Short mmCIF file of C-alpha atoms in Angstrom, two decimals:
data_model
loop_
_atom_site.label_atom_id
_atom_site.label_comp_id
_atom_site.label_asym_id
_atom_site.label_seq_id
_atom_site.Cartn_x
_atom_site.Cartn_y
_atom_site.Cartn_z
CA UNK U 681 58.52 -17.69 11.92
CA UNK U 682 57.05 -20.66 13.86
CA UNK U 683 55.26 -18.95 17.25
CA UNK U 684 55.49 -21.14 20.57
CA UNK U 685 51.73 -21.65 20.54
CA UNK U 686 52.35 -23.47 17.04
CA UNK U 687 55.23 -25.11 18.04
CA UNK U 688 53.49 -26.79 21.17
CA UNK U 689 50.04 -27.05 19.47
CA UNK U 690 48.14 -29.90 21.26
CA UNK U 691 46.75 -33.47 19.35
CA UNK U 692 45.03 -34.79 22.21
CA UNK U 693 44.64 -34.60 25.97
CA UNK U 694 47.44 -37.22 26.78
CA UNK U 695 50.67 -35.65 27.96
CA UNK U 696 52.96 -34.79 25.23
CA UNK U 697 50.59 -35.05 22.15
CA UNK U 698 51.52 -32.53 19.97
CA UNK U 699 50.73 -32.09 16.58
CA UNK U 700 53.64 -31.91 13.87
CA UNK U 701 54.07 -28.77 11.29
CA UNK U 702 54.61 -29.61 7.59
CA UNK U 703 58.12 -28.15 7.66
CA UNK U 704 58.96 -30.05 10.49
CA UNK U 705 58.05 -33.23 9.04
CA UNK U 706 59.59 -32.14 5.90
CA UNK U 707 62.24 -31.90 7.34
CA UNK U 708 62.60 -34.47 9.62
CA UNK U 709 61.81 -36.95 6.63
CA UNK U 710 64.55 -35.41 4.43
CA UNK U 711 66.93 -36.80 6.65
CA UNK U 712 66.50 -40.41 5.09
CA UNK U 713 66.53 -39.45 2.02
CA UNK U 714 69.66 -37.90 2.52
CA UNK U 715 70.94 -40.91 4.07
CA UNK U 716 69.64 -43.06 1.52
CA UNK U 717 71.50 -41.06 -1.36
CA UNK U 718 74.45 -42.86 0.61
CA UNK U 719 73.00 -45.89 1.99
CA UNK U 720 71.19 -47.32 -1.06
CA UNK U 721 74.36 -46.82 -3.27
CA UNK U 722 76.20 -49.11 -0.82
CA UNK U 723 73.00 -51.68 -1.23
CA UNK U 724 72.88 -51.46 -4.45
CA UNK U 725 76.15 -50.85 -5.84
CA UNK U 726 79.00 -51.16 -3.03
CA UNK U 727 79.37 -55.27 -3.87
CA UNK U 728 79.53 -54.95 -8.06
CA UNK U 729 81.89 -52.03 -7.39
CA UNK U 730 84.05 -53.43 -5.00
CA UNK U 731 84.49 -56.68 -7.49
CA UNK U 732 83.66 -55.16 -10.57
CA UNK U 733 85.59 -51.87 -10.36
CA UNK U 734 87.65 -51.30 -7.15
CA UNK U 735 89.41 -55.01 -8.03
CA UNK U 736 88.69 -57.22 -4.45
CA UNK U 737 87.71 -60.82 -4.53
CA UNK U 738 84.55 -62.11 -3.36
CA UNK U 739 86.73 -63.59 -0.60
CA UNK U 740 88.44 -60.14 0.51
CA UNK U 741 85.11 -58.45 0.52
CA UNK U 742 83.60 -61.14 2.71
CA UNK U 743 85.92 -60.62 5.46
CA UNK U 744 85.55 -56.87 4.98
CA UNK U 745 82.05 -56.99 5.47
CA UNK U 746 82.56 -59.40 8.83
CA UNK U 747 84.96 -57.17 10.05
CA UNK U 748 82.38 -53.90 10.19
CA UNK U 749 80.10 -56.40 11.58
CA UNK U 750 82.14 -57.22 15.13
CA UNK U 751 82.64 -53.79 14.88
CA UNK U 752 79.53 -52.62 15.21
CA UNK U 753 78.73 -55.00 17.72
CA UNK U 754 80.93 -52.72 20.16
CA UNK U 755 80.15 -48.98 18.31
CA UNK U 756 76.07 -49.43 17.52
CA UNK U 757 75.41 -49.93 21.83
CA UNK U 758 78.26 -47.19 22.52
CA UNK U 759 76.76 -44.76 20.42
CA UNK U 760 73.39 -45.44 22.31
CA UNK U 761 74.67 -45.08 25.81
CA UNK U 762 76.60 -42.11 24.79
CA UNK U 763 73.51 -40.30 23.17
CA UNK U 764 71.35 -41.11 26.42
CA UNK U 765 74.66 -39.90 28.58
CA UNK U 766 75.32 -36.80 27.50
CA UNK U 767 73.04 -33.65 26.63
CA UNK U 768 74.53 -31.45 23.69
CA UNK U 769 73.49 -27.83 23.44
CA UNK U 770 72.23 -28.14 20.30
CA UNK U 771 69.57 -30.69 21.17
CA UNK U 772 69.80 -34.31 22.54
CA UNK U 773 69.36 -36.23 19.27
CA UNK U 774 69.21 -33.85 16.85
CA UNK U 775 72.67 -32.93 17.43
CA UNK U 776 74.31 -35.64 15.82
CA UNK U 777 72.99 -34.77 12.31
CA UNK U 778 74.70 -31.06 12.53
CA UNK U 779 78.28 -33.09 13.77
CA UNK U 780 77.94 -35.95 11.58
CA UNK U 781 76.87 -34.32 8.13
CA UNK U 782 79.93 -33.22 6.38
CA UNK U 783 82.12 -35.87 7.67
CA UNK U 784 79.87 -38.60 6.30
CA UNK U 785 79.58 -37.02 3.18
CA UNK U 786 83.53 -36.96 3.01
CA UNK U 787 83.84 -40.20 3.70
CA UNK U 788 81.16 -41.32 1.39
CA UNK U 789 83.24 -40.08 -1.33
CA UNK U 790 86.39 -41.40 -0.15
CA UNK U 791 84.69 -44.89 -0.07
CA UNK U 792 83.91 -44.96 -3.65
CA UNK U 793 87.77 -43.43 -4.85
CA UNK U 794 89.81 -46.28 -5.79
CA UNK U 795 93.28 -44.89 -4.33
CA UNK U 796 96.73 -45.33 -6.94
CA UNK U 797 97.75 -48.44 -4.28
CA UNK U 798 99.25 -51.76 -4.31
CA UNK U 799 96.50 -54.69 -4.09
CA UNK U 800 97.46 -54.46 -0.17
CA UNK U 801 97.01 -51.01 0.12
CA UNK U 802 93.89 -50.91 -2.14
CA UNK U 803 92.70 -53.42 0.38
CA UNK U 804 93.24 -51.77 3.74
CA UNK U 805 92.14 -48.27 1.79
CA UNK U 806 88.42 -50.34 1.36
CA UNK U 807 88.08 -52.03 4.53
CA UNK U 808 89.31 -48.42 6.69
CA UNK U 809 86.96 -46.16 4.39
CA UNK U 810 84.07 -48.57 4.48
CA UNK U 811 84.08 -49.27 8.19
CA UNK U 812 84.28 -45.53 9.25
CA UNK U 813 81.54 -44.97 6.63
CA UNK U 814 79.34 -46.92 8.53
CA UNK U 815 80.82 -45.84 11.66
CA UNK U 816 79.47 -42.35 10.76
CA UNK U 817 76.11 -43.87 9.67
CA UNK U 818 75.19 -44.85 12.77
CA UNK U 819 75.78 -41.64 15.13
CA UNK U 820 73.94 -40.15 12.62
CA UNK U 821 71.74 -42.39 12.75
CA UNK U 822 70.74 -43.97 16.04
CA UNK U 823 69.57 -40.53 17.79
CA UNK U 824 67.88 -39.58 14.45
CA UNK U 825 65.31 -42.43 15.23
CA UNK U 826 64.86 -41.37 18.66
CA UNK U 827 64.05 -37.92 18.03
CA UNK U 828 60.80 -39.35 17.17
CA UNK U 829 60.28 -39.98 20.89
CA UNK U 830 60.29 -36.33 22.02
CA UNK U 831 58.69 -34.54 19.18
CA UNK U 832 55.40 -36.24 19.82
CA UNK U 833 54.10 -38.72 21.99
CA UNK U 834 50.91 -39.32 19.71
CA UNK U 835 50.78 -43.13 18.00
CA UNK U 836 48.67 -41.24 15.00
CA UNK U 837 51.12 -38.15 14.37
CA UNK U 838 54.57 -40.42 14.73
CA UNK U 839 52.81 -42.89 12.47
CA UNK U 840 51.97 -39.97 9.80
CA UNK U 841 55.58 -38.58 10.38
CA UNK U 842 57.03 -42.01 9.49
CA UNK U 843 54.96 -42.55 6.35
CA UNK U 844 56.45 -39.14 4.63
CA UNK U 845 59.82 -40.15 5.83
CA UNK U 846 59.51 -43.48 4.56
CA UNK U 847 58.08 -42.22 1.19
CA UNK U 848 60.97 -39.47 0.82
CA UNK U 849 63.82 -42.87 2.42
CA UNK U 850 62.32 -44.90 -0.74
CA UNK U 851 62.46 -41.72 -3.30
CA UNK U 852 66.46 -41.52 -2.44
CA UNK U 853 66.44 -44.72 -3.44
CA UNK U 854 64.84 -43.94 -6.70
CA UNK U 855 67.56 -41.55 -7.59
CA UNK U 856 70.27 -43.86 -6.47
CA UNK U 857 69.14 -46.36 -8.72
CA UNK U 858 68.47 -43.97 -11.73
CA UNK U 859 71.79 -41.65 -11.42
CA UNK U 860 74.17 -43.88 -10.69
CA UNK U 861 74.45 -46.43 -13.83
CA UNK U 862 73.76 -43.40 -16.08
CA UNK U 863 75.82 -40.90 -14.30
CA UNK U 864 78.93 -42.88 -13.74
CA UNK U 865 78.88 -43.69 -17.36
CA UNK U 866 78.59 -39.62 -18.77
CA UNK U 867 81.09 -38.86 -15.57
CA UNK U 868 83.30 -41.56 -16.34
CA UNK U 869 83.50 -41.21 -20.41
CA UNK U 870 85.10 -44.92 -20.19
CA UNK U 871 86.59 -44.56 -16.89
CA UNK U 872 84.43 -46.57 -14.31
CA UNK U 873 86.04 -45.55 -11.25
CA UNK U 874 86.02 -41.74 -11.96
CA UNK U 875 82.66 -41.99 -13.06
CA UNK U 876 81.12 -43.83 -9.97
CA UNK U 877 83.85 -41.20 -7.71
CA UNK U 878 81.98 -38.30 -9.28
CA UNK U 879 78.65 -39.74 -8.83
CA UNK U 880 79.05 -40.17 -5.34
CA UNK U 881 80.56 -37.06 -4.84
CA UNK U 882 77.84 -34.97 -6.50
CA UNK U 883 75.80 -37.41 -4.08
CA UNK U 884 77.39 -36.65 -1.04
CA UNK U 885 77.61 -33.28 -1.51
CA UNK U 886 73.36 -32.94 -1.50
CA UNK U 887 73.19 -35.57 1.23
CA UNK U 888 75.70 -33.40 3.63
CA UNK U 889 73.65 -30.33 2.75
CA UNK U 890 70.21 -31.61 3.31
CA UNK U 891 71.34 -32.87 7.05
CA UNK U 892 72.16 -29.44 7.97
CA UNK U 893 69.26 -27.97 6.86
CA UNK U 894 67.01 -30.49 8.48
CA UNK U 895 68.76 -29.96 11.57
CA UNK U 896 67.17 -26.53 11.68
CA UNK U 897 63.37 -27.67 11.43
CA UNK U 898 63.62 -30.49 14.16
CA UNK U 899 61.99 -29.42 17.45
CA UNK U 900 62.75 -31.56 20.56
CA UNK U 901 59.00 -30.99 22.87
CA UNK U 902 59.30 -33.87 25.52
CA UNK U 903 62.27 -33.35 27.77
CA UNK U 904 64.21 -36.14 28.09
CA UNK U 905 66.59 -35.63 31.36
CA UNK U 906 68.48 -39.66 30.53
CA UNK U 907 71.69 -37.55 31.06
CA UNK U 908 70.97 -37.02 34.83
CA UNK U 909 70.51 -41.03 35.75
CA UNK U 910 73.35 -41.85 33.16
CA UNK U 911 72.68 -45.58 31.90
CA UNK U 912 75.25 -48.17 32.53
CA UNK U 913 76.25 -50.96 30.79
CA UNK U 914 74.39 -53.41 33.48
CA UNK U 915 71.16 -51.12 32.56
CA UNK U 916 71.96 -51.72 28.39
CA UNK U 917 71.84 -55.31 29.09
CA UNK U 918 68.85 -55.01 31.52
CA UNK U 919 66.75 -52.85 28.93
CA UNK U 920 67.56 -55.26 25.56
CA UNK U 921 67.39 -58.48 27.60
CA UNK U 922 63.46 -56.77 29.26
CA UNK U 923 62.14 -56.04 25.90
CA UNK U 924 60.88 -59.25 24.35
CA UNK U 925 59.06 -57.15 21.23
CA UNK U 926 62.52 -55.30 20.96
CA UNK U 927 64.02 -58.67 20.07
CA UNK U 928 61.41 -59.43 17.93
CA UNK U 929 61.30 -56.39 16.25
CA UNK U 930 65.25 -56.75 15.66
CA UNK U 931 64.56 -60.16 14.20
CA UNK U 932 62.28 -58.18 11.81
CA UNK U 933 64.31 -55.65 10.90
CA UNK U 934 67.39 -58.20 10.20
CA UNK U 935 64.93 -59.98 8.11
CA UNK U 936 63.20 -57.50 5.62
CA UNK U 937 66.74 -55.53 5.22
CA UNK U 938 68.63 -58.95 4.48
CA UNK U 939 65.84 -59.38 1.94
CA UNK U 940 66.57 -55.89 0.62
CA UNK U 941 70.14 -55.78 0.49
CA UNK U 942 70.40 -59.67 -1.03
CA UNK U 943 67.46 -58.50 -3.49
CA UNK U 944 69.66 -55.09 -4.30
CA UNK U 945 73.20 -56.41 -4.21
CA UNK U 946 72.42 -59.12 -6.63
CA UNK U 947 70.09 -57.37 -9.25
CA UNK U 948 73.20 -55.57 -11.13
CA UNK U 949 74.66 -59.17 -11.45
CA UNK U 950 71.63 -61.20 -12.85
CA UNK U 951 70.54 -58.32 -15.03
CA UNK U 952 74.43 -58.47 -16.63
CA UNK U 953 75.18 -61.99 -16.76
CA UNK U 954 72.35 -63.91 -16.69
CA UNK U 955 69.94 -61.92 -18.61
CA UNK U 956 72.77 -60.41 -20.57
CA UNK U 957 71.05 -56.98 -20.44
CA UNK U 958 73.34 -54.35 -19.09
CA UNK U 959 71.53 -51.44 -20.83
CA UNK U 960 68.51 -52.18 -18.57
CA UNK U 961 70.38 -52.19 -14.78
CA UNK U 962 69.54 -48.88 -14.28
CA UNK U 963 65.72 -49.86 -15.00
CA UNK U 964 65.96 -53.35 -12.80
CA UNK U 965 67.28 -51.13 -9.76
CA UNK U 966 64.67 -48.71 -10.16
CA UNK U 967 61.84 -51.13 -10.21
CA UNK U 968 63.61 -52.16 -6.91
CA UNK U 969 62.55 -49.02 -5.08
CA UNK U 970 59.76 -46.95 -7.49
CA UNK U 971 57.36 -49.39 -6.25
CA UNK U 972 58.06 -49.33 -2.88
CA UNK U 973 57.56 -45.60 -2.95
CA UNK U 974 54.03 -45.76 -4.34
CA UNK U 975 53.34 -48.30 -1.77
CA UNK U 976 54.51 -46.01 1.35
CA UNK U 977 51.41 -43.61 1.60
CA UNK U 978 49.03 -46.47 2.02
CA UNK U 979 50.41 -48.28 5.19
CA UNK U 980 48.29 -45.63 7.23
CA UNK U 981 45.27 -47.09 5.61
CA UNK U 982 46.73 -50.25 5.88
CA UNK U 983 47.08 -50.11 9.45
CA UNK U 984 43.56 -48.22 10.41
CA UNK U 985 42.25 -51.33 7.88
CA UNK U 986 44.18 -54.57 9.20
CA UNK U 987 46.49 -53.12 11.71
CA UNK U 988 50.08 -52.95 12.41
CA UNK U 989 50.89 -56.92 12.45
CA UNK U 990 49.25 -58.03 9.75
CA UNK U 991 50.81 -54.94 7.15
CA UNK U 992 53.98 -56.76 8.60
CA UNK U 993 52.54 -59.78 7.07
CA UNK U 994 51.29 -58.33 4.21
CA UNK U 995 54.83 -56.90 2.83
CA UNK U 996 56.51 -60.00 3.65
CA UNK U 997 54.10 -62.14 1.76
CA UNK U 998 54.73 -59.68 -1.45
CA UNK U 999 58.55 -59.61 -0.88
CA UNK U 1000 58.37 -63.93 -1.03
CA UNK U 1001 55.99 -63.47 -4.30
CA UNK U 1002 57.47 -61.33 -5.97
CA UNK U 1003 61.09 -62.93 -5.40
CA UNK U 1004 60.06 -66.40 -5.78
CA UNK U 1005 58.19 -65.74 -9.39
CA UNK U 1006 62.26 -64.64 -10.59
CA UNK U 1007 63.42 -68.24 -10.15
CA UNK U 1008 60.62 -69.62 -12.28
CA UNK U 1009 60.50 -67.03 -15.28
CA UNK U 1010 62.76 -67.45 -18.24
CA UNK U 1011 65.57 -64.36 -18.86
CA UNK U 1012 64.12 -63.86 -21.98
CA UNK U 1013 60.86 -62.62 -20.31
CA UNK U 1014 62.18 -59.11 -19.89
CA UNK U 1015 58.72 -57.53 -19.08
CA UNK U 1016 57.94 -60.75 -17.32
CA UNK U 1017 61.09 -60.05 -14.81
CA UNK U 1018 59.83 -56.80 -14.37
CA UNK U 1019 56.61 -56.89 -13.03
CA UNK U 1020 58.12 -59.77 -10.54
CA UNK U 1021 61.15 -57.21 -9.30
CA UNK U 1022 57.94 -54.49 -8.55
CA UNK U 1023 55.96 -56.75 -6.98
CA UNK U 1024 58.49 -57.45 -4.02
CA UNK U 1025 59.32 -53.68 -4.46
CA UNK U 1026 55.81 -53.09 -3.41
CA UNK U 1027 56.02 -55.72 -0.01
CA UNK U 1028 59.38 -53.67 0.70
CA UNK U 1029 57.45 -50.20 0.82
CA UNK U 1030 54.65 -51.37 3.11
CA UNK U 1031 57.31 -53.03 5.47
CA UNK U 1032 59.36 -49.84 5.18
CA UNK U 1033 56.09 -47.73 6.22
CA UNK U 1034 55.22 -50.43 9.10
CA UNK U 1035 58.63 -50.36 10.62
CA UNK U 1036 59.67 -47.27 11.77
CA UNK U 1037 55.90 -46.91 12.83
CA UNK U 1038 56.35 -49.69 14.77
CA UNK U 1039 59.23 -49.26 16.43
CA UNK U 1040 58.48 -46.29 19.74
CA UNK U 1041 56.05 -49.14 20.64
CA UNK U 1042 59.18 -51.01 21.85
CA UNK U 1043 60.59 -47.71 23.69
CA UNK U 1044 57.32 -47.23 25.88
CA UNK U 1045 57.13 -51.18 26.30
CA UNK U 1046 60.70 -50.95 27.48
CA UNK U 1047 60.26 -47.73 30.11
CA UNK U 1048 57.01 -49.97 31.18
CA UNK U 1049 58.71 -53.22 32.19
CA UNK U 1050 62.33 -51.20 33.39
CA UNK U 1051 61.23 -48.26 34.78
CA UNK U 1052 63.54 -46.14 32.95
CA UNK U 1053 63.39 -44.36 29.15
CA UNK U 1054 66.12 -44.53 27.10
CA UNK U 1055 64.87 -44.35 23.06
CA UNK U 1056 68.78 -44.56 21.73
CA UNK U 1057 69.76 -47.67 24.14
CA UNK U 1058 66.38 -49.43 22.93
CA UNK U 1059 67.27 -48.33 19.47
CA UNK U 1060 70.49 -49.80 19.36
CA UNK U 1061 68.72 -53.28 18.75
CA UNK U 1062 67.49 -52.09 15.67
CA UNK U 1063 70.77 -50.74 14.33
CA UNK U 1064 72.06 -53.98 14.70
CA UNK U 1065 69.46 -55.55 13.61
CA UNK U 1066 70.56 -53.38 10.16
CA UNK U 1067 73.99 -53.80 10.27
CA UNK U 1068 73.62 -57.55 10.64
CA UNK U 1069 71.47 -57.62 7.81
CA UNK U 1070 74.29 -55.65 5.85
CA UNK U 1071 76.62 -58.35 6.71
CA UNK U 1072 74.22 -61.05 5.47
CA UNK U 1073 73.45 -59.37 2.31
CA UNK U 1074 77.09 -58.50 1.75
CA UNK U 1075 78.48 -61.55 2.92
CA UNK U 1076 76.05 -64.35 1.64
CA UNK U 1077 76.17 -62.80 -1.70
CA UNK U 1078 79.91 -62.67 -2.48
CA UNK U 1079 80.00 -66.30 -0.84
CA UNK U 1080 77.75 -67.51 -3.47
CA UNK U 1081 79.57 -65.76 -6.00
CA UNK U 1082 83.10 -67.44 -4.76
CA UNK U 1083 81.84 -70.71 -4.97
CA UNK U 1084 80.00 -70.66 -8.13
CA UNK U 1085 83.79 -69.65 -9.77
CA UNK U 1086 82.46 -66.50 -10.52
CA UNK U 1087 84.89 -64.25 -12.48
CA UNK U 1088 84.16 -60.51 -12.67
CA UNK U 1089 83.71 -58.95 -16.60
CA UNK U 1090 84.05 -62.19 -17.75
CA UNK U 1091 81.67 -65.08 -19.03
CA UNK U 1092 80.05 -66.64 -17.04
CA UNK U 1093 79.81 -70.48 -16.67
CA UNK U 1094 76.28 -72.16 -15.92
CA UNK U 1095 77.29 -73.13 -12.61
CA UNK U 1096 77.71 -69.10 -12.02
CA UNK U 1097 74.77 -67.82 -13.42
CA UNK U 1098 72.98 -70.57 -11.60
CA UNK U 1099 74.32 -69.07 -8.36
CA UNK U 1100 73.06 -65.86 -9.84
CA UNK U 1101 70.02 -66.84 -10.03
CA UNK U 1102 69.72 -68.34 -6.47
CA UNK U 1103 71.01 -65.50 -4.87
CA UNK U 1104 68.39 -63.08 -6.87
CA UNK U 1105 65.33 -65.15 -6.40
CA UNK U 1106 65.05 -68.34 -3.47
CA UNK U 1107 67.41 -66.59 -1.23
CA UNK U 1108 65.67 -63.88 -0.73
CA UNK U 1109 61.93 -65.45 -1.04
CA UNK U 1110 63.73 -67.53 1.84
CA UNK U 1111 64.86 -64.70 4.47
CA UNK U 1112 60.77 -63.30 3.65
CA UNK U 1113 59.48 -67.07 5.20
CA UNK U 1114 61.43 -66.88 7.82
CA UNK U 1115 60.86 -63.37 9.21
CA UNK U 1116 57.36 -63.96 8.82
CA UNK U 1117 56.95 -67.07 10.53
CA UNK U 1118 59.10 -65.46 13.85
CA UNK U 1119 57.04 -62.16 13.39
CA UNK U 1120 53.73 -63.39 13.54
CA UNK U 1121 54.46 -66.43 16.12
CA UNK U 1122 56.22 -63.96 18.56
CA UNK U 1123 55.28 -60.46 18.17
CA UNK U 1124 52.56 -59.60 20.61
CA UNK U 1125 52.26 -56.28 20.91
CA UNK U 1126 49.09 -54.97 19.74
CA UNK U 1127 47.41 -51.39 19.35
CA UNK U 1128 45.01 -52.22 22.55
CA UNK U 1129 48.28 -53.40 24.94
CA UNK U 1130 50.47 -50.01 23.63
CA UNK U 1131 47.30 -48.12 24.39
CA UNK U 1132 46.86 -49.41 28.14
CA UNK U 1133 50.97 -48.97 28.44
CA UNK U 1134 50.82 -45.43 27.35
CA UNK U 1135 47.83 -45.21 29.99
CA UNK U 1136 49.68 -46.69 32.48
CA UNK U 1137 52.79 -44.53 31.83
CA UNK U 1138 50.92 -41.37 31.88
CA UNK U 1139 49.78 -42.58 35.66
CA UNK U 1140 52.65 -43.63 36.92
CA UNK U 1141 54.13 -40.14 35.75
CA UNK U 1142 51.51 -38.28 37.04
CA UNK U 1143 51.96 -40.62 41.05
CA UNK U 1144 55.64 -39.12 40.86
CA UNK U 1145 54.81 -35.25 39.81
CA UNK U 1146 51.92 -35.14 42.83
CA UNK U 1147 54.89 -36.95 45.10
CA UNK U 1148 57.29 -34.99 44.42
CA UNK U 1149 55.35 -31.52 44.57
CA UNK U 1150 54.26 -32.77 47.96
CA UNK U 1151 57.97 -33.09 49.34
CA UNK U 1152 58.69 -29.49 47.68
CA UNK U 1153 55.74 -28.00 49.94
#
């Protein structure tokens, strides 16, 4: 059993620098790969299935996906305001993952069941499951990031903690990509909808079971006392609108998970119909997240080598390679194709071991310029910033796809492949450019400035203990 003195063992002399146990981040890094069993079938299958299997049009499955979007834009702040407003007995943030767990795995499988409905019901069926799906996904979700503000106030240990989780986030992916194509096909004997039902539900089932054990292991250090000054929505607004590398880091996060989720959701198509290689989907879609794995446990280095902003770079630059060499090799290059897919695989892992190391910058740049902590409110920007990047690869996708003509298990004309293509190789080498060119022109918060913020925090702190001990005496 974990003694106190462990528990609270010290990193460095700065207030609330602790050092993290190996079960602890274990555990806390389990958590995304739990989520991931979920999350990455959605990028990487949802679309195909929903067209493919579950019968929708491109057209029906557009609106779908803008639907959850205005949705969110009212349930990703509530679910910060309401994590910083209330105090659960089970722990601030870490709470949500022992309420959410078995409902999301429910629903998970309910998602993927295609229900004995007419069209009309079939359709209300998808857009009800999917939306409370990600409903669920995000009060999981949103304090789960922020528990990383009161385990440890230490840059190096939340920057270690985030490269395991990240590494672990990427492996779910792996076994996404692998069990699903093979899976649904020895579950399904035939039967594509029982088979990718069954998947998901042996899926679910781990992913439900891993969040309540990792529950256990989380230890909340820094006490966070948000519930007593209970934010209002005037103080949301004030602490998005007062956190300029918030937005920016929003605008990155909407840009590498677009990337991801065009990259993901387009993969099963081009490997089908325009390389005419079914048998090697489940191959293509591992090469879209075995790479990024491998890639994970170097962004430390990568950061103590060329710091934080330019690993941003770095990934980005890969992700607009490695897309942009798809357009230009021929389908009959199998091997070819390959390498191409792990090269952008690779800028994905670095950007996925940058972000989330990134991303407490923005809280204590926030409590610097407001006065006032509150990690889930801040976080909220970067839930969006997901969501809205699950809309554009959802929606830009199955747009494509409508006005190409494309027909699902069918041939396919040129015109359609062409759109394929597109939407598997300059679209995403596109969103890459972008993000990259707002990152590095906007984002200005260095190592040095979070370093003299922290300082400065860790004063200011200090001004109000000695203040108010003097009124107690």
């Amino acid at each position: 059993m974990t003694s106190t003195e462990d528990l609270y063992e010290k990193s460095g002399s700065s207030p609330g620098f602790y050092k993290l146990g190996r079960k602890e981040v274990m555990g806390y890094s389990l958590v995304d790969f739990a989520m991931n069993l979920v999350f990455q079938s959605i990028l990487m299958f949802l679309t195909f299935y929903y067209t493919d299997v579950y019968g929708l049009t491109a057209a029906e499955l557009s609106v779908m996906f803008l639907i959850s979007r205005a949705w969110d834009m009212i349930w990703d702040p509530a679910i910060g305001v309401v994590a910083e407003r209330l105090n659960p007995k089970h722990g601030k943030y870490k709470s949500y993952l022992l309420y959410g767990a078995v409902p999301f795995g429910v629903v998970a499988i309910m998602t993927f069941t295609v229900p004995e409905f007419s069209h009309v019901g079939k359709l209300i069926w998808a857009y009800a499951t999917y939306n409370l799906l990600m409903t669920l996904y995000t009060f999981i979700i949103n304090p789960y990031v922020s528990c990383t503000t009161v385990m440890t106030a230490d840059p190096m240990e939340r920057t270690k903690l985030n490269s395991v989780r990240m590494t672990l986030a990427q492996s779910g992916g792996v076994v996404v990509a692998l069990f699903i194509p093979v899976l649904s096909q020895v579950f399904g004997q035939g039967d594509m909808a029982k088979g990718y039902q069954l998947t998901i539900a042996l899926l679910a089932v781990i992913s439900s079971s891993i969040l309540l054990y990792s529950y256990t292991t989380l230890h909340e250090r820094i006490k966070v006392n948000s519930h007593l000054d209970p934010v209002t929505v005037k103080e949301w607004f004030r602490q998005i609108t007062h956190n300029q590398p918030g937005i920016i880091i929003f605008l990155l996060f909407l840009g590498v998970y677009a990337f991801s989720t065009i990259q993901s959701a387009s993969g099963i198509y081009f490997m089908t119909y325009n390389a005419a290689r079914p048998d090697l989907v489940p191959l293509f879609s591992i090469l879209n997240v075995l790479p990024s794995v491998v890639a994970v446990p170097f962004v430390p280095l990568l950061v103590r080598t060329i710091k934080k902003k330019n690993t941003v770079a770095l990934g980005l630059i890969l992700g607009a390679i490695g897309s942009s060499l798809m357009y230009f090799i021929p389908v009959i290059q199998i091997t070819l194709l390959m390498i191409s897919k792990s090269i952008a695989a690779l800028g994905y892992g670095v950007l996925m071991g940058i972000l989330w190391s990134i991303l407490p910058d923005t809280v204590e740049y926030a409590e610097y310029n407001t006065g006032k902590r509150y990690p889930a409110v801040v976080y909220t920007l970067i839930t969006l910033g997901l969501k809205a990047a699950l809309a554009i690869g959802g929606v830009i996708p199955t747009i494509i796809l409508a006005s190409v003509g494309y027909i699902p298990a069918a041939q396919q004309t040129a015109t359609a492949l062409d759109g394929i293509l597109y939407m598997t190789s300059i679209l995403p080498c596109v969103v890459c450019i972008v993000t990259l060119a707002i990152f590095m022109f906007f984002y200005h918060l260095t190592e040095e400035r979070v370093t003299s913020i922290m300082n400065e925090l860790n004063e200011r702190n200090k001004t109000k203990l000695d203040a108010s001990q003097a009124e107690s005496v």
